[in-house]
XYZ file of C-alpha atoms in Angstrom:
485
model
C 155.362 148.220 211.043
C 151.738 149.077 210.100
C 149.189 147.066 212.094
C 145.756 146.052 210.880
C 144.177 148.590 213.237
C 146.331 151.432 211.853
C 145.409 150.439 208.319
C 141.712 150.425 209.222
C 141.723 153.914 210.711
C 143.564 155.273 207.694
C 141.091 153.641 205.303
C 137.961 154.965 207.022
C 136.009 157.733 205.341
C 136.320 160.421 207.994
C 134.253 162.914 206.014
C 131.178 160.720 206.451
C 131.977 160.127 210.120
C 132.246 163.892 210.716
C 128.874 164.462 209.033
C 127.417 161.695 211.192
C 128.744 163.373 214.348
C 127.428 166.786 213.309
C 123.969 165.389 212.608
C 123.849 163.464 215.892
C 124.933 166.518 217.894
C 122.388 168.683 216.087
C 119.758 166.024 216.697
C 120.474 165.897 220.423
C 120.161 169.668 220.782
C 116.879 169.485 218.862
C 115.568 166.819 221.240
C 116.633 169.046 224.141
C 114.701 171.935 222.644
C 111.622 169.852 221.857
C 111.392 168.168 225.291
C 112.509 171.119 227.405
C 110.206 172.447 230.112
C 110.608 175.926 231.577
C 112.919 175.910 234.585
C 114.394 172.486 233.805
C 117.920 172.762 232.374
C 119.371 169.443 233.497
C 119.598 167.869 230.042
C 121.634 164.936 231.337
C 118.946 163.848 233.768
C 118.284 160.298 232.614
C 114.605 160.585 233.476
C 114.143 163.183 230.725
C 113.973 162.622 226.966
C 117.194 164.553 226.438
C 119.017 162.452 229.031
C 117.748 159.184 227.571
C 118.717 160.286 224.064
C 122.202 161.100 225.332
C 122.501 157.512 226.579
C 121.347 156.206 223.195
C 123.939 158.387 221.481
C 126.790 157.106 223.670
C 125.622 153.543 223.012
C 125.543 154.314 219.286
C 129.181 155.419 219.390
C 130.089 152.132 221.065
C 128.007 150.195 218.559
C 129.699 151.967 215.662
C 133.123 151.173 217.096
C 132.247 147.473 217.432
C 130.992 147.358 213.824
C 134.244 148.892 212.597
C 136.294 146.355 214.520
C 134.597 143.388 212.859
C 136.116 141.832 209.759
C 134.344 143.224 206.708
C 134.004 139.758 205.138
C 131.749 138.727 208.034
C 128.934 140.894 206.697
C 128.985 139.010 203.402
C 129.460 135.643 205.114
C 126.562 135.956 207.575
C 124.159 138.061 205.455
C 121.540 135.328 205.012
C 121.755 134.223 208.642
C 121.171 137.785 209.827
C 118.246 138.172 207.416
C 116.570 134.912 208.490
C 117.098 135.833 212.145
C 115.413 139.204 211.640
C 112.499 137.614 209.762
C 111.928 135.237 212.679
C 112.128 138.166 215.115
C 109.541 140.102 213.079
C 107.210 137.099 213.186
C 107.648 136.702 216.938
C 107.050 140.430 217.457
C 103.570 140.181 215.936
C 102.503 137.749 218.671
C 104.347 138.930 221.783
C 104.600 142.714 221.375
C 102.139 144.746 223.461
C 99.615 146.995 221.769
C 101.210 150.440 221.531
C 99.044 153.137 219.940
C 97.352 150.545 217.751
C 100.520 148.735 216.602
C 102.314 145.637 217.826
C 105.860 146.499 216.755
C 107.743 147.202 219.998
C 109.517 144.606 222.101
C 109.617 145.656 225.750
C 112.617 144.442 227.768
C 112.394 146.030 231.189
C 112.984 149.783 230.852
C 114.066 149.432 227.212
C 111.777 149.184 224.174
C 113.139 148.245 220.753
C 111.484 148.164 217.345
C 112.794 145.240 215.234
C 111.532 146.867 212.029
C 114.330 149.436 212.287
C 117.002 146.725 212.334
C 115.344 144.655 209.615
C 116.360 147.325 207.093
C 119.998 146.470 207.735
C 119.311 142.741 207.377
C 117.368 143.246 204.139
C 120.147 145.412 202.677
C 122.715 142.713 203.481
C 120.565 139.949 201.968
C 120.024 141.944 198.768
C 123.733 142.685 198.454
C 124.632 139.034 199.100
C 122.176 137.679 196.529
C 123.046 140.210 193.826
C 126.745 139.518 194.336
C 126.310 135.868 193.287
C 128.146 134.848 190.121
C 125.012 133.470 188.456
C 122.848 136.486 189.286
C 121.216 138.531 186.529
C 118.433 140.974 187.272
C 116.956 140.231 183.828
C 116.273 136.600 184.801
C 112.700 136.133 185.987
C 113.784 133.777 188.781
C 116.285 136.316 190.123
C 113.734 139.111 189.933
C 111.218 137.020 191.892
C 113.774 136.254 194.623
C 114.654 139.958 194.907
C 110.980 140.813 195.241
C 110.588 138.156 197.952
C 113.588 139.458 199.916
C 112.087 142.954 199.958
C 108.395 142.164 200.345
C 108.652 139.509 203.083
C 109.791 141.866 205.888
C 107.510 144.529 204.467
C 104.434 142.295 204.801
C 105.423 141.207 208.306
C 105.765 144.832 209.393
C 102.344 145.583 207.924
C 101.128 142.666 210.052
C 102.459 144.607 213.044
C 100.233 147.522 211.893
C 103.233 149.718 211.136
C 102.389 150.784 207.589
C 104.772 153.763 207.644
C 107.797 151.653 208.545
C 106.797 149.080 205.915
C 106.692 151.677 203.147
C 110.373 152.450 203.745
C 111.219 149.107 202.120
C 110.009 150.468 198.776
C 113.271 152.434 198.756
C 115.108 149.215 197.882
C 113.581 149.316 194.400
C 115.780 152.359 193.699
C 118.759 150.065 194.280
C 117.384 147.550 191.790
C 116.980 150.327 189.218
C 120.644 151.294 189.708
C 121.636 147.666 189.174
C 119.849 147.328 185.843
C 116.170 146.847 186.595
C 114.175 147.865 183.489
C 113.042 151.464 183.683
C 109.490 150.395 182.876
C 109.212 148.859 186.364
C 110.049 152.194 187.996
C 107.730 153.911 185.504
C 104.942 151.529 186.536
C 105.507 152.490 190.165
C 105.278 156.198 189.342
C 102.117 155.534 187.320
C 100.580 153.686 190.275
C 101.146 156.729 192.497
C 99.630 159.034 189.853
C 96.615 156.767 189.363
C 95.999 156.548 193.104
C 96.343 160.276 193.798
C 94.304 161.462 190.796
C 91.656 158.781 191.243
C 91.115 159.570 194.932
C 91.491 163.355 194.597
C 88.920 163.823 191.805
C 86.681 160.840 192.521
C 83.659 162.997 193.354
C 84.275 165.714 190.729
C 82.375 165.538 187.428
C 83.155 166.940 183.972
C 80.924 169.918 183.142
C 77.291 168.773 182.975
C 78.086 165.151 182.157
C 77.871 162.223 184.623
C 81.574 161.507 184.033
C 83.766 161.307 187.181
C 86.846 163.427 186.485
C 89.329 161.240 188.387
C 88.346 158.031 186.619
C 88.284 159.807 183.251
C 91.776 161.290 183.678
C 93.327 157.983 184.780
C 91.770 155.997 181.909
C 92.910 158.686 179.467
C 96.435 158.499 180.885
C 96.394 154.712 180.486
C 95.550 155.056 176.801
C 98.185 157.759 176.281
C 100.827 155.736 178.130
C 100.012 152.636 176.049
C 100.472 154.572 172.810
C 103.586 156.281 174.108
C 105.165 152.972 175.126
C 104.516 151.585 171.627
C 106.499 154.500 170.210
C 109.295 154.321 172.821
C 109.855 150.562 172.721
C 108.918 149.694 169.128
C 109.295 153.006 167.248
C 106.030 152.277 165.415
C 104.487 155.654 164.662
C 101.421 154.254 162.913
C 100.486 152.002 165.840
C 101.088 154.780 168.372
C 99.029 157.182 166.250
C 96.162 154.705 166.007
C 96.000 154.276 169.797
C 96.515 157.907 170.843
C 94.906 159.718 167.921
C 92.007 157.303 167.644
C 91.281 157.491 171.383
C 91.370 161.301 171.483
C 89.199 161.629 168.372
C 86.520 159.222 169.601
C 86.498 160.803 173.065
C 86.009 164.262 171.556
C 83.022 163.072 169.541
C 81.621 161.236 172.579
C 82.004 164.374 174.721
C 80.074 166.516 172.231
C 77.290 163.937 172.060
C 77.152 163.667 175.864
C 77.201 167.439 176.331
C 74.655 168.479 173.722
C 72.496 165.427 172.992
C 72.332 162.369 175.248
C 74.001 162.556 178.670
C 76.118 159.519 179.459
C 79.413 158.789 181.209
C 82.481 159.070 178.988
C 84.032 156.337 181.124
C 81.882 153.829 179.233
C 83.515 154.920 176.006
C 86.951 154.707 177.610
C 86.287 151.116 178.692
C 85.561 150.248 175.083
C 88.671 152.110 173.881
C 90.843 150.285 176.421
C 89.421 146.938 175.294
C 90.090 147.817 171.654
C 93.629 149.033 172.477
C 94.397 145.812 174.365
C 93.062 143.716 171.486
C 95.069 145.781 168.997
C 98.261 145.306 171.010
C 97.714 141.545 171.207
C 97.112 141.475 167.448
C 100.385 143.331 166.848
C 102.206 140.951 169.229
C 100.962 137.913 167.307
C 101.380 139.331 163.800
C 104.865 140.793 164.343
C 105.876 138.199 166.942
C 107.108 140.907 169.267
C 106.833 140.339 172.991
C 106.934 144.088 173.709
C 103.358 144.585 172.462
C 102.124 141.829 174.745
C 103.882 143.393 177.747
C 102.345 146.792 176.930
C 98.936 145.100 176.823
C 99.628 143.580 180.258
C 100.663 147.030 181.543
C 97.354 148.437 180.291
C 95.331 145.637 181.911
C 97.287 146.008 185.163
C 96.761 149.772 185.160
C 93.003 149.359 184.811
C 92.986 146.742 187.564
C 94.981 149.019 189.848
C 92.604 151.917 189.235
C 89.556 149.982 190.337
C 91.293 148.192 193.194
C 92.740 151.398 194.673
C 89.297 152.541 195.831
C 88.820 149.234 197.629
C 92.256 149.517 199.238
C 91.563 153.086 200.312
C 88.119 152.339 201.738
C 88.626 148.845 203.166
C 92.351 148.257 203.792
C 93.614 151.589 205.097
C 92.737 152.543 208.651
C 90.294 155.475 209.099
C 93.042 157.746 210.458
C 95.227 156.900 207.444
C 92.378 157.752 205.070
C 91.902 161.124 206.765
C 95.640 161.895 206.571
C 95.683 161.225 202.825
C 92.549 163.327 202.332
C 94.139 166.197 204.267
C 97.256 166.108 202.058
C 95.143 165.935 198.883
C 93.044 168.884 200.028
C 89.833 166.870 200.385
C 89.590 167.695 204.077
C 91.071 170.458 206.189
C 90.475 169.057 209.701
C 92.704 171.517 211.545
C 91.595 170.090 214.884
C 91.990 166.410 213.948
C 94.285 164.678 211.475
C 95.506 167.983 210.072
C 96.325 169.459 213.471
C 99.897 168.165 213.655
C 100.823 169.416 210.204
C 99.135 172.783 210.711
C 100.892 173.398 214.041
C 104.183 172.205 212.545
C 103.940 174.716 209.700
C 103.091 177.464 212.181
C 106.163 176.577 214.243
C 108.470 176.534 211.219
C 107.029 179.773 209.841
C 107.373 181.547 213.195
C 111.122 180.848 213.183
C 111.704 183.354 210.399
C 115.180 183.733 208.962
C 117.388 183.077 211.973
C 114.944 181.500 214.446
C 113.953 182.330 218.001
C 117.064 180.803 219.524
C 117.808 177.613 221.426
C 115.064 176.820 223.996
C 113.069 179.912 222.973
C 110.517 178.333 220.637
C 107.035 179.106 221.957
C 105.191 176.548 219.812
C 107.640 173.911 220.977
C 107.682 174.839 224.649
C 103.896 175.046 224.909
C 103.577 171.574 223.342
C 101.369 172.692 220.477
C 102.949 170.114 218.143
C 102.281 166.473 219.100
C 105.198 164.070 218.633
C 107.452 167.104 218.341
C 110.582 165.274 219.502
C 110.043 162.217 217.261
C 108.268 162.395 213.898
C 107.953 166.218 213.917
C 111.405 167.052 215.269
C 112.217 169.169 212.210
C 109.661 171.810 213.243
C 111.783 172.414 216.363
C 114.775 173.099 214.122
C 112.695 175.489 212.031
C 111.319 177.394 215.005
C 114.500 177.681 217.060
C 117.094 177.969 214.261
C 114.941 179.464 211.516
C 115.509 179.172 207.794
C 119.280 179.344 208.225
C 119.386 176.417 210.663
C 116.898 174.360 208.650
C 118.891 174.931 205.469
C 122.107 173.943 207.265
C 120.542 170.647 208.386
C 119.279 169.890 204.875
C 122.674 170.753 203.379
C 124.363 168.381 205.840
C 122.007 165.601 204.774
C 122.599 166.477 201.124
C 126.360 166.218 201.618
C 125.850 162.847 203.309
C 123.731 161.625 200.379
C 126.329 162.675 197.800
C 129.086 161.166 199.909
C 127.236 157.846 200.033
C 126.859 157.925 196.246
C 130.604 158.523 195.884
C 131.480 155.715 198.287
C 129.036 153.320 196.643
C 130.368 153.958 193.156
C 133.973 153.286 194.160
C 133.214 149.840 195.589
C 135.138 147.083 193.764
C 132.447 144.479 194.462
C 128.759 144.262 193.699
C 128.133 143.440 197.361
C 129.624 146.732 198.550
C 127.929 148.788 195.846
C 124.473 147.295 196.377
C 124.711 147.635 200.165
C 125.923 151.231 199.811
C 123.022 152.182 197.568
C 120.633 150.422 199.944
C 121.852 152.646 202.788
C 121.598 155.679 200.531
C 118.039 154.831 199.445
C 116.826 154.313 203.020
C 118.291 157.630 204.175
C 116.841 159.416 201.146
C 113.373 157.944 201.687
C 113.327 158.858 205.381
C 114.553 162.363 204.673
C 112.085 163.039 201.846
C 109.004 161.635 203.615
C 109.754 163.080 207.073
C 110.483 166.600 205.847
C 107.549 166.330 203.442
C 105.047 165.396 206.137
C 106.301 168.160 208.457
C 105.701 170.666 205.645
C 102.367 169.123 204.666
C 103.629 167.798 201.317
C 103.276 164.085 202.085
C 100.865 162.097 204.298
C 101.772 161.675 207.961
C 102.968 158.059 208.092
C 105.174 158.257 211.170
C 108.763 157.663 210.152
C 111.691 159.336 211.965
C 114.212 161.866 210.710
C 117.629 160.123 210.736
C 119.811 161.051 213.766
C 117.346 163.745 214.880
C 114.173 162.022 216.028
C 114.126 160.793 219.619
C 114.427 157.045 220.064
C 117.086 154.390 220.421
C 115.769 151.965 217.811
C 115.908 154.424 214.923
C 119.264 155.861 216.038
C 120.808 152.422 216.402
C 119.264 151.290 213.136
C 120.743 154.183 211.157
C 124.087 153.811 212.932
C 124.266 150.114 212.067
C 123.414 150.825 208.440
C 126.015 153.559 208.086
C 128.918 152.067 210.032
C 128.561 148.667 208.412
C 128.964 150.371 205.060
C 131.946 152.362 206.326
C 133.580 149.098 207.411
C 132.886 147.491 204.026
C 134.311 150.561 202.292
C 137.405 150.564 204.523
C 138.111 146.975 203.490
C 138.026 147.771 199.766
C 141.799 148.435 199.654
C 142.422 144.817 200.603
C 140.125 143.650 197.822
C 141.627 145.846 195.110
């Protein structure tokens, strides 16, 4: 006779569990290396970082076991209750959490501190999966799209209210899930464009074209807006004449304006681009009315929104972002070097990784790590410890393990018989992917330092528990698929 428990253990994806164990073990040894002081080899001393992390790991194993023992239908049944509970906890955290390094995101309960933002990812993933699993749901309905946006943005805004911008940005990963579930590609394209506009506009804001008073950043972004508008006309309407009029006309007029500005009367080409954008918007509205095609009107809205974003991004950068966040972005964009300030962490991290060479200096032998040159080296910058002690080989092994986990999550998500399981699986995948990309990127100086942990490696119980809950809940949902088939 096969019991329910036997059936569960046979249905579990043990490949993913083995990867999880490997990553957690590797993470613990990395924390040992990052927090180790010469002469102190008692890694199980609970007063040390390594000892505390060991306790968190044991608790994570117990937490994972409890999640697997629960009935998989409970996650669907209580998804909204869990989400509402986490939203209320995020609100309460803003008012009762102590100020910790400028943020109010940690709840202190005696010797234990927990960050609700880490657990809110799990609640948001459940709520998304629950809503998108409804019979009447269609991502193409405006009402459904608005509800999805609210589910994602509400915890994100509350976390920003806690002054934890880095943790809030993680919630943007959920839009990858929406794209998988049929969200129009133009929405994702708009997001990519926003990043391009922001980076180019800020990076070249004080650079001018030749001898003209034309700011290069503003010029490039406005030119891209015109090119994108013409390109979208061709992609979505297949109207070559209209696309040619927008792109060809804009380029021709700008060339003439440049020659006049260079050799006759100096003026900013941006003025000409404003006029071209106005004409392009009017032309698109005319096409929308004459051909009665909504696509032209939406392209016109995209153009207007792009211009608005360009000129609001400077305000956001100067007035919304904190000074230290502005400096971090400037360091990444090459506007400032600041090797003794905001760029110090990244510079020391790259030195530590580079000094590891091919095979590394060996466990507990990293000089950059032992001498505490890298701040936050056992949390946000834990990967530099891997690079220094295990070298390129060890770093590559860690990245390969994460890559295998990512592909395994894709496989598990695609085999789900229900929308709930698939959406939740891709939510877990997207969160892991975002954390991995941003954390490794900031350690290597490729992305701004926004302070998000490396899954299973960074020291801390909140992040470890948060990732464990995300993963083991999905494993339980996947194990229950055989009953639903």
